[in-house]
Coordinates of C-alpha atoms in Angstrom, one line a residue:
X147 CA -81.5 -34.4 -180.4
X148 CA -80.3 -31.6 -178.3
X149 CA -82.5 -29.4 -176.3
X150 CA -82.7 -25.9 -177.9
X151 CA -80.9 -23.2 -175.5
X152 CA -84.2 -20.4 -176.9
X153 CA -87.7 -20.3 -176.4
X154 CA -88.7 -19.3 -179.6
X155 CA -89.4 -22.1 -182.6
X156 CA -85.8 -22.4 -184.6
X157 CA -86.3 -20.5 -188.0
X158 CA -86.7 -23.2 -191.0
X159 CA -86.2 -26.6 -188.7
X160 CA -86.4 -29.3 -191.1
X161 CA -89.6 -31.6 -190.5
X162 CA -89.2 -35.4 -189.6
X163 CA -88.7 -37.6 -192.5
X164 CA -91.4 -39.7 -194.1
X165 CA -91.1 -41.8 -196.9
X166 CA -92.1 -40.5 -199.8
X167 CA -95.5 -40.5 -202.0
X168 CA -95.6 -42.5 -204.9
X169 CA -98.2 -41.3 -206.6
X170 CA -98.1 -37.8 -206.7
X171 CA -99.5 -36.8 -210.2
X172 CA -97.7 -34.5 -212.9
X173 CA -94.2 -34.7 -210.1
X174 CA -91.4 -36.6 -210.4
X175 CA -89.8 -38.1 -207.1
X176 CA -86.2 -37.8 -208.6
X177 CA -84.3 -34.9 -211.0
X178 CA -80.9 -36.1 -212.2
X179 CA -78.7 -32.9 -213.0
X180 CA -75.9 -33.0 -215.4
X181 CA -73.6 -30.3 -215.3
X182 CA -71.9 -29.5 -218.5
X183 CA -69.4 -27.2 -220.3
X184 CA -68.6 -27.8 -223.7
X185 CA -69.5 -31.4 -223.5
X186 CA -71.0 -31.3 -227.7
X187 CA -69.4 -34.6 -228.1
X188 CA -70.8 -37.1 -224.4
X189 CA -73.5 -35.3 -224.0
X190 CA -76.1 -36.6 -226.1
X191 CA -74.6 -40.5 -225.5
X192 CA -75.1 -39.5 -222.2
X193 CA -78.4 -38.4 -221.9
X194 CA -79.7 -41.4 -224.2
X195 CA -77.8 -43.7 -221.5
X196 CA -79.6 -42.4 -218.5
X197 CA -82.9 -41.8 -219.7
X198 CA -82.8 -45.9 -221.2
X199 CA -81.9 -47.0 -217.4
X200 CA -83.7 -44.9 -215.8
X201 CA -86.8 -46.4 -218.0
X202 CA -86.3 -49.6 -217.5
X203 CA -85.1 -49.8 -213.6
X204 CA -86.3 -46.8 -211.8
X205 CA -90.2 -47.7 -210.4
X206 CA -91.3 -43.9 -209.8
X207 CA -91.7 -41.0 -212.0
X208 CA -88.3 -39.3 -213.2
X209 CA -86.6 -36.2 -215.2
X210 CA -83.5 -35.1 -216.6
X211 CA -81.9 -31.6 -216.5
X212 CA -79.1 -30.8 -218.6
X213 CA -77.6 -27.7 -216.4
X214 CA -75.5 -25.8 -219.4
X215 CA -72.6 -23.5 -217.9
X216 CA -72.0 -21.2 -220.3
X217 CA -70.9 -23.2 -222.8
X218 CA -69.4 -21.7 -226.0
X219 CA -69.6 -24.7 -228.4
X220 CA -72.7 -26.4 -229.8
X221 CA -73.8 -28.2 -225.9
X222 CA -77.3 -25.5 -226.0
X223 CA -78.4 -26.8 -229.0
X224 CA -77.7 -30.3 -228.1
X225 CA -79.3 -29.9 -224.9
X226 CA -82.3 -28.6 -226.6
X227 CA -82.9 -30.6 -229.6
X228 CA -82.6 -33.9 -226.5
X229 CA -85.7 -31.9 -224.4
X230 CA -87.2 -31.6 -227.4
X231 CA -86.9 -35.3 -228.5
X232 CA -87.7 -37.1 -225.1
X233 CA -90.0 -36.8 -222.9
X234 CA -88.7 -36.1 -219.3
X235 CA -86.1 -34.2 -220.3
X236 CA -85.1 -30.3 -220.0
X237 CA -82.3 -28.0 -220.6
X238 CA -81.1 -25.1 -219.0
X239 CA -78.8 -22.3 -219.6
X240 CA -76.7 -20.4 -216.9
X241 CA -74.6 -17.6 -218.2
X242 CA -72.1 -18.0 -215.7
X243 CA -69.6 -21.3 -214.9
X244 CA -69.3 -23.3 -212.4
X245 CA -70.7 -26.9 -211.4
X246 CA -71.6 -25.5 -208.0
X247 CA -73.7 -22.7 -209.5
X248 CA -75.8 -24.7 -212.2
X249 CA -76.7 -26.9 -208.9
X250 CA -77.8 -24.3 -206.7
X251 CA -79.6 -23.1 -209.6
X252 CA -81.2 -26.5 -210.6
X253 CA -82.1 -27.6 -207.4
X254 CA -83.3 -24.9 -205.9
X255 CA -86.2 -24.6 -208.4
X256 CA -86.9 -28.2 -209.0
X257 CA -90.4 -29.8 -207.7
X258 CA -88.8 -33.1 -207.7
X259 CA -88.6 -34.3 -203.7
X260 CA -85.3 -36.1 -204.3
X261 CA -82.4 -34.2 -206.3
X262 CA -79.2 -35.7 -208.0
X263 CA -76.7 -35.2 -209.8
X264 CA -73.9 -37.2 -212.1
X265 CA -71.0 -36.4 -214.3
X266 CA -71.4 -36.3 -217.8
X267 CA -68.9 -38.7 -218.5
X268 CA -70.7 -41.1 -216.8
X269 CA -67.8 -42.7 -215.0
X270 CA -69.8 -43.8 -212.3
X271 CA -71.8 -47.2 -213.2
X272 CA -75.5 -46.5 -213.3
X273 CA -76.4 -49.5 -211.8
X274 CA -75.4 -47.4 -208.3
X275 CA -78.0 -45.0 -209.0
X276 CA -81.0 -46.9 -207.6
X277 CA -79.0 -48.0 -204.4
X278 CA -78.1 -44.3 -204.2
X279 CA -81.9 -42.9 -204.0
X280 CA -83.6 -45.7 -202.0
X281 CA -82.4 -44.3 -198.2
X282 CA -83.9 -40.7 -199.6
X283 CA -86.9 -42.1 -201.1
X284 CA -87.3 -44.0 -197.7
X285 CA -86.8 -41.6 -195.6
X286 CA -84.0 -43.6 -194.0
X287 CA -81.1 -40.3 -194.9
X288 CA -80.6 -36.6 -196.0
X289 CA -78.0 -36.9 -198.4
X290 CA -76.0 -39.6 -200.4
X291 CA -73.1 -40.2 -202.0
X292 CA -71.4 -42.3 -204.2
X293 CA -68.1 -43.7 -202.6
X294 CA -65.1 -44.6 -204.7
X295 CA -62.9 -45.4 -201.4
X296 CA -64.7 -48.1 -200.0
X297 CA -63.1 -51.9 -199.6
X298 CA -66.1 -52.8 -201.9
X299 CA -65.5 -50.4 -204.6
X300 CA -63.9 -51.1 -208.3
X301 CA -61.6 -48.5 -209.4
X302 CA -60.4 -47.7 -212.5
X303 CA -57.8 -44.7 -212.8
X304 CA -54.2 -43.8 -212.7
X305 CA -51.9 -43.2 -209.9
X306 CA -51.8 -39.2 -209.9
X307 CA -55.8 -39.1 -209.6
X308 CA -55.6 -41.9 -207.0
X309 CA -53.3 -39.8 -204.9
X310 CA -54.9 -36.6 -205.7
X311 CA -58.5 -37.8 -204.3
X312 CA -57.0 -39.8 -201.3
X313 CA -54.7 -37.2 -200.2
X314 CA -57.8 -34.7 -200.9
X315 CA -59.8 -36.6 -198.5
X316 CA -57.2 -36.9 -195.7
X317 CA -56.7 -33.8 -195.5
X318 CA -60.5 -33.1 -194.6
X319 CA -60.4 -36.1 -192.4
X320 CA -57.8 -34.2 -190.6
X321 CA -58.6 -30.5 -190.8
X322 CA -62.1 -30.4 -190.9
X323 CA -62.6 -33.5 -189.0
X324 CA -65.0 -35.8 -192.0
X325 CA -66.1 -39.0 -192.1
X326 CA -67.5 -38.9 -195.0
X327 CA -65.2 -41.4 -197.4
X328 CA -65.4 -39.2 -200.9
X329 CA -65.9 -36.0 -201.3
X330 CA -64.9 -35.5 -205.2
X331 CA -67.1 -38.2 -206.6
X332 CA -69.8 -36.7 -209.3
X333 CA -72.4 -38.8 -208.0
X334 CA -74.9 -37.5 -205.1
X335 CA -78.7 -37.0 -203.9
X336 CA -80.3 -34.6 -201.4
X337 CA -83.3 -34.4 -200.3
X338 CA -85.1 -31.6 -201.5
X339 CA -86.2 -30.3 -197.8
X340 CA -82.3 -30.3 -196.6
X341 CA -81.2 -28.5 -200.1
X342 CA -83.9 -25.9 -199.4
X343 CA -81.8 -25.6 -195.7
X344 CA -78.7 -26.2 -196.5
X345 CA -78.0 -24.4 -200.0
X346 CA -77.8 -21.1 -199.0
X347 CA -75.2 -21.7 -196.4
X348 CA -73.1 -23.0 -199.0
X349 CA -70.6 -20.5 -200.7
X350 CA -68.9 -21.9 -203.3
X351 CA -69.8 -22.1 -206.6
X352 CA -67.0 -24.3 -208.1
X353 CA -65.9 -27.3 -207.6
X354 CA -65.9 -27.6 -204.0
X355 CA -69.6 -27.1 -203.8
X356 CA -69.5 -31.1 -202.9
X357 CA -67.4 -31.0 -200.1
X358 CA -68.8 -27.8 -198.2
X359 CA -72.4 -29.0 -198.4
X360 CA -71.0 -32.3 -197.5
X361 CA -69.5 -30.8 -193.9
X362 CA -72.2 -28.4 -193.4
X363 CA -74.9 -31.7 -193.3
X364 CA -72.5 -33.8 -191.2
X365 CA -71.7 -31.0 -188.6
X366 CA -75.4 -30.3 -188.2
X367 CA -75.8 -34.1 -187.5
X368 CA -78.0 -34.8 -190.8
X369 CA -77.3 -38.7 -191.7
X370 CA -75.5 -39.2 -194.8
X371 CA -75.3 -42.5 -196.7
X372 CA -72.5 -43.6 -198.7
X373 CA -72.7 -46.0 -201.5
X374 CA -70.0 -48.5 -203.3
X375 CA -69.9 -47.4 -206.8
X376 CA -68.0 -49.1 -209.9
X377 CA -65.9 -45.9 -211.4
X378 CA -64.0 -45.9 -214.7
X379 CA -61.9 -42.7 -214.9
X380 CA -62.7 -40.8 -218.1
X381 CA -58.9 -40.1 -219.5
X382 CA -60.6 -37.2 -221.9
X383 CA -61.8 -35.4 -218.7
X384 CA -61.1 -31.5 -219.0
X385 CA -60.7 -30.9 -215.1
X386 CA -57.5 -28.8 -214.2
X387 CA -56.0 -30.1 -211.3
X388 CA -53.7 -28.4 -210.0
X389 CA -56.1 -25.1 -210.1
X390 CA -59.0 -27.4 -208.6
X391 CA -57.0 -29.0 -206.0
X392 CA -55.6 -25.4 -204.9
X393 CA -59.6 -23.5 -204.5
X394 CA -60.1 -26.7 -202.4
X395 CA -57.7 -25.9 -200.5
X396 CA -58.5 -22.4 -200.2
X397 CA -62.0 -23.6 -199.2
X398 CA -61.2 -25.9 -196.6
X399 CA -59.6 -22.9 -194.9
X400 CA -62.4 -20.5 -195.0
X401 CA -65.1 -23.7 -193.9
X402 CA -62.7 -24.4 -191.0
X403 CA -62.5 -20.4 -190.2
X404 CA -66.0 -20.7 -190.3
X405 CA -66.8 -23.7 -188.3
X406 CA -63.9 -22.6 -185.5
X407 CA -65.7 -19.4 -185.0
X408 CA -69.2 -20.5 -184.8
X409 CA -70.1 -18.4 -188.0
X410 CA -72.4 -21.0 -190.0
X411 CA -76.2 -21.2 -188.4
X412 CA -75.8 -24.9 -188.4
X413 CA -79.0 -24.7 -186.2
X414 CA -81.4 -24.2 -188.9
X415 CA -80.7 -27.7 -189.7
X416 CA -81.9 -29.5 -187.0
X417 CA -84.7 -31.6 -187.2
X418 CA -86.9 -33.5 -185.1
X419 CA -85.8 -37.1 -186.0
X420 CA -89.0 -38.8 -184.4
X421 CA -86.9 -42.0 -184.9
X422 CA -83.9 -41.1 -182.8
X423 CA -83.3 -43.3 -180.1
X424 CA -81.5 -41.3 -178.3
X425 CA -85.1 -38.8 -178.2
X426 CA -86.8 -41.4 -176.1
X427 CA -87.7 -41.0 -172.9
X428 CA -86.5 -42.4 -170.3
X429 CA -88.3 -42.8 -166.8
X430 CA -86.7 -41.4 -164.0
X431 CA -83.8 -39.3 -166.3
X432 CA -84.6 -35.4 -167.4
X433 CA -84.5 -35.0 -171.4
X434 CA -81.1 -35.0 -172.8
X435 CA -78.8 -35.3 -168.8
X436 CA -77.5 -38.4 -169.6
X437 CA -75.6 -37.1 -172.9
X438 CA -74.9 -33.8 -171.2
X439 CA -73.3 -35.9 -167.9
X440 CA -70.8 -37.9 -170.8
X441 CA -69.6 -34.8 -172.3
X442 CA -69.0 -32.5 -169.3
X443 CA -67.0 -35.7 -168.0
X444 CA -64.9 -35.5 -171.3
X445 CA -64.7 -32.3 -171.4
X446 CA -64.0 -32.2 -167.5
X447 CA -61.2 -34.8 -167.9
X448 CA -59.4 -32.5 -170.7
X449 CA -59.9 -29.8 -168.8
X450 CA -58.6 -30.9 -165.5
X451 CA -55.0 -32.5 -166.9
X452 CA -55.0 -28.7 -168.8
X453 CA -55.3 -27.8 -165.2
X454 CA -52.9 -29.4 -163.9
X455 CA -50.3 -28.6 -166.6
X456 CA -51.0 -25.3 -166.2
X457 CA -50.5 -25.1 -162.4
X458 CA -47.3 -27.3 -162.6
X459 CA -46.0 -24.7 -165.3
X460 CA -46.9 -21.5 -163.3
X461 CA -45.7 -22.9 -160.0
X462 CA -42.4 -22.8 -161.0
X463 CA -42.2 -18.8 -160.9
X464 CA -44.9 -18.4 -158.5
X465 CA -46.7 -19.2 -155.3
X466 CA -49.3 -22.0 -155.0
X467 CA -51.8 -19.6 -154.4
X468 CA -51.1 -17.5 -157.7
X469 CA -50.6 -20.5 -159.4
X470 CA -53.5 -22.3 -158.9
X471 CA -55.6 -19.2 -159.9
X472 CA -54.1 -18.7 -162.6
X473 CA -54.4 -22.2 -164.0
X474 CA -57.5 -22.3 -163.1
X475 CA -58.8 -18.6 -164.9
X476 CA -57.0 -20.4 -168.1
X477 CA -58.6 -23.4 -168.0
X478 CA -62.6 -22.4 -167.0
X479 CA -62.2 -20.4 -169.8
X480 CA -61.4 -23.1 -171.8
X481 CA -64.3 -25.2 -169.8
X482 CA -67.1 -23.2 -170.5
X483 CA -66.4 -22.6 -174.3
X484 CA -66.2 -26.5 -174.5
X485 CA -69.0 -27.4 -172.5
X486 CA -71.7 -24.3 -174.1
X487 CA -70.6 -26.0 -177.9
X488 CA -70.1 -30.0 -176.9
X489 CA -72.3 -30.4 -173.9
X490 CA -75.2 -27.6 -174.0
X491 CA -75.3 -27.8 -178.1
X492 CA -74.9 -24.4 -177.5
X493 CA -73.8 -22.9 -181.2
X494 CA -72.6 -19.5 -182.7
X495 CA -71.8 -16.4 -180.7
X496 CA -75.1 -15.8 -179.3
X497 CA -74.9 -14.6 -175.4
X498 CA -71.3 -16.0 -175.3
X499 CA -70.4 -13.0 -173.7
X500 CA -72.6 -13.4 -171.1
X501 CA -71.9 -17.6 -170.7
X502 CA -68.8 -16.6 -170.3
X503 CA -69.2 -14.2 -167.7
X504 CA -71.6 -16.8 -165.9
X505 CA -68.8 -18.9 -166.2
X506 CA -66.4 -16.6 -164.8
X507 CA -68.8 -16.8 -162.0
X508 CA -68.8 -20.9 -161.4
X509 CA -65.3 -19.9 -161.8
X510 CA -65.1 -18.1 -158.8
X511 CA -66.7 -20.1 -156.6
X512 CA -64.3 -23.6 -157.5
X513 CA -61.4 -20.8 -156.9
X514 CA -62.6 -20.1 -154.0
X515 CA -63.2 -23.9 -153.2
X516 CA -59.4 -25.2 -154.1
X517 CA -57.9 -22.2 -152.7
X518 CA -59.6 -22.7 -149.4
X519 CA -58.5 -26.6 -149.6
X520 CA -54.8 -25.1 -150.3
X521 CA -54.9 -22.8 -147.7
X522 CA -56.3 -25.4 -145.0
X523 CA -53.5 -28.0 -146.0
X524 CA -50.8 -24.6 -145.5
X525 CA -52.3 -24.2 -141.8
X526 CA -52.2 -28.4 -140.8
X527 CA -48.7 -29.2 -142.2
X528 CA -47.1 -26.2 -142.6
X529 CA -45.1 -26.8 -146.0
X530 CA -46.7 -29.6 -147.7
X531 CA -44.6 -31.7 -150.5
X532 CA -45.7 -30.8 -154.4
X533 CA -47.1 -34.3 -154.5
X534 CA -49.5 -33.4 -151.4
X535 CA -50.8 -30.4 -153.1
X536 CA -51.7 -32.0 -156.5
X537 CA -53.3 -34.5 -154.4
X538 CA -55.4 -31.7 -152.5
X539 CA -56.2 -29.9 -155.3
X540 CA -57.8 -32.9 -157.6
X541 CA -60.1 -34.0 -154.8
X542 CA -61.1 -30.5 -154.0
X543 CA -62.0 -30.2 -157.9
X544 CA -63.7 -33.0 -158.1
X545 CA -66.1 -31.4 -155.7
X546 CA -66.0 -28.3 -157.9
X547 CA -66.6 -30.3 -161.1
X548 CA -69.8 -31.5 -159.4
X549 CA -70.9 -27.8 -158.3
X550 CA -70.2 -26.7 -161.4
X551 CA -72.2 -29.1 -163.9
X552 CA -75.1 -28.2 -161.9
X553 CA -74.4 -24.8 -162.1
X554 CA -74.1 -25.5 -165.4
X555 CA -77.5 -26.9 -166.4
X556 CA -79.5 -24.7 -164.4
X557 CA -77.9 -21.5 -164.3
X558 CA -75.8 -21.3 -167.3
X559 CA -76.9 -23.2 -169.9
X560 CA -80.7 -23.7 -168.4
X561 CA -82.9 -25.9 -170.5
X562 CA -86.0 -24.5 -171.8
X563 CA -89.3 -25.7 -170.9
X564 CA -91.2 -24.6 -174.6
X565 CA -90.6 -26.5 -177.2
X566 CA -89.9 -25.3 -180.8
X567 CA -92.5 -25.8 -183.0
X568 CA -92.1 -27.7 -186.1
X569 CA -93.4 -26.8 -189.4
X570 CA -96.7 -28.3 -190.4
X571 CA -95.9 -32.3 -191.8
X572 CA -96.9 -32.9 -195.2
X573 CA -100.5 -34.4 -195.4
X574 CA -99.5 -36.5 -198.6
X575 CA -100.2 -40.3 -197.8
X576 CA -96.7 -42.0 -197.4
X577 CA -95.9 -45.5 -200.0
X578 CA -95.9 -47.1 -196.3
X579 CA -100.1 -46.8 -196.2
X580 CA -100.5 -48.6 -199.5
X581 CA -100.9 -51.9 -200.3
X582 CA -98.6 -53.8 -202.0
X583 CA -100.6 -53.8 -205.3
X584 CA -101.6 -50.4 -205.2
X585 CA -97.9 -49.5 -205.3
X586 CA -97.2 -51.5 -208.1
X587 CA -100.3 -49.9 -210.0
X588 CA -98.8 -46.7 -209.2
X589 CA -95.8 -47.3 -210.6
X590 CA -96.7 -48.6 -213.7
X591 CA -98.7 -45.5 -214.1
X592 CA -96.3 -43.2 -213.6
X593 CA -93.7 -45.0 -215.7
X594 CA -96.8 -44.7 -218.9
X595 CA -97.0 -41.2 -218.0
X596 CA -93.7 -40.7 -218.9

């Protein structure tokens, strides 16, 4: 985990996951969501579907919320008259659309420690959702999601939706740089402690509430585990395309607007892993300088062939002198902006005025370093080939690049000796403190209980 750049705890930083309790009383670990709109017809098949599964295969306590978006046909009642009927189920109506909006709504006042949704339709096989829960219920991820892309997935659908989703998720792959396999599939889980995080950060209200949560989590490194579902595509399903396809369009541009600007304070979602390897210590190595040494190497690399482009590009209409300057004022700009976000984990536009400035002033000093190699090569051989001066100028950089990293780290981007304090851990005992018979006990009670 990268070393905060303030002194001062980080507002809301999530706690360290723990496996969850099984026998909290009166709670259920998981609340399945279903979204509907005018769904009279599936949703009661639905409901019946879930609730028999979830019955017979899931081991802790469960509920169901039907999330009604303003439906005009006769979904409420059926909604209500299936609360009414089974136990561990609920309705509840929003007067406003949008799948994105009934979520927010649904999760953000559930008690439940492990949240999920699914389609109505129930295209995804259920047998998925167990699989889909376990990492959250372990403690192992933040978020999961049901994968129709993967080599082990079966697929049933026609071509147009089959290009439609893959072209969807290139297009994130290469625009907001994902790696997430499926954004677009109606089958997910959050933890409850991430949604509480991550929610508000999330804008849309629509359908592509799934794919900005989705790169929110994986650019604030929260782990994200994808699972192999069996989908049959539901040819009755009421989704407009072509309108869908263009706001997720629309939204990929404002998220990567957002993202490129350093808008989004991804920082509230960090959280101290505990479990990290790459936390450990390590004797004889400060906290956190062996990731910073890979990426201001990477980031020097880039920087110096932008370097040298540059100065091979002004040299042409000026003197070495004004050329190296000014490939070098270009490209330490470029350098400290690169090395305060991928090096320092240095994120939004907090003091980058004044990094910036600091950098300015590293810059200087390797100016003043290459200009005084170029100027000492002018006085020993009078009028040195091209190919002698790009020589020069790389080893004398070298030496800068050195001078500057430590500049860097203590001066620039210093680390911070007081560490943030995370919020008070749960006292709950965890399933991992109780016997293997107690567990079972516990389960089978709360399955009675329901």
């Amino acid at each position: 985990m990268r070393t905060p750049t303030i002194a001062r705890p980080v507002p809301g930083a999530l706690p360290a996951r723990e496996h969850l309790p099984v026998d909290v009383a009166g709670r259920p670990v998981l609340d399945v969501v279903i979204p509907v709109y005018n769904e009279e017809k599936d949703l009661e098949p639905c409901v019946r579907r879930l609730h028999e599964h979830l019955s017979r295969t899931f081991p802790y306590g469960f509920r169901i919320t039907v999330a009604d978006n303003a439906s005009t046909d006769t979904t409420p009642a059926v909604a209500a008259a299936l609360a009414e009927e089974m136990p561990g189920v609920r309705s509840v109506r929003l007067e406003q659309k949008g799948r994105g909006r009934a979520l927010r709504t649904v999760w953000s006042a559930s008690d439940a420690p492990v949240l999920a949704y699914m389609d109505v339709d129930l295209s995804t096989d259920l047998n998925a959702l167990l699989p889909l829960v376990a990492p959250l219920i372990s403690g192992h991820s933040d978020l999961a999601i049901g994968s129709r892309l993967s080599r082990s997935s079966r697929v049933v659908r026609g071509p147009k939706r089959e290009f439609v989703s893959r072209a969807y998720n290139l297009i994130l792959r290469s625009s907001l740089a994902a790696r997430f396999s499926d954004a677009q599939c109606g089958f997910k889980a959050i933890r409850r402690e991430v949604a509480e995080r991550l929610l508000p950060m999330v804008e849309d209200t629509g359908w592509f509430f799934d794919t900005e949560m989705l790169v929110l989590a994986e650019r604030a490194g929260l782990r994200i585990h994808e699972v192999p579902v069996d989908w049959v595509d539901d040819p009755d399903s009421t989704v407009h395309i072509v309108r869908t396809a263009t706001d997720d369009l629309k939204g990929v541009w404002r998220v990567g607007r957002a993202l490129a600007t350093g808008s989004l304070p991804l920082d509230r979602l960090t959280r101290p892993f505990g479990d990290d390897p790459r936390d450990r210590e390590l004797s004889g190595v400060p906290g956190g300088l062996a990731r910073q040494l890979v990426g201001f190497c990477a980031v020097g690399v880039l920087s110096t062939l932008l370097y040298l482009a540059l100065y091979s590009a002004f040299r042409l209409g000026l003197g070495p002198q004004l050329a190296n300057a000014a490939a070098l004022l270009v490209s330490a700009v470029a350098n400290t902006a690169a090395n305060r976000r991928l090096t320092f984990g240095v994120r939004g536009r907090d003091r980058a005025v004044r990094h910036q400035a600091q950098g300015l002033v590293v810059f200087g000093i390797g100016l003043a370093l290459t200009s005084g190699s170029l100027a000492a090569l002018g006085a020993a051989s009078g009028d040195p080939s091209h190919s002698t001066e790009l020589a020069v100028l790389i080893v004398a950089n070298l030496a800068a690049t050195v001078l500057r990293f430590l500049l860097f780290r203590l001066w620039v981007f210093p680390e911070r000796t007081t560490a943030p304090t995370a919020p008070a851990m749960s006292t709950a005992p965890t399933a991992s403190t109780a016997s293997t018979a107690s567990t079972a006990s516990t389960a089978s009670t709360a399955r009675n209980e329901r």
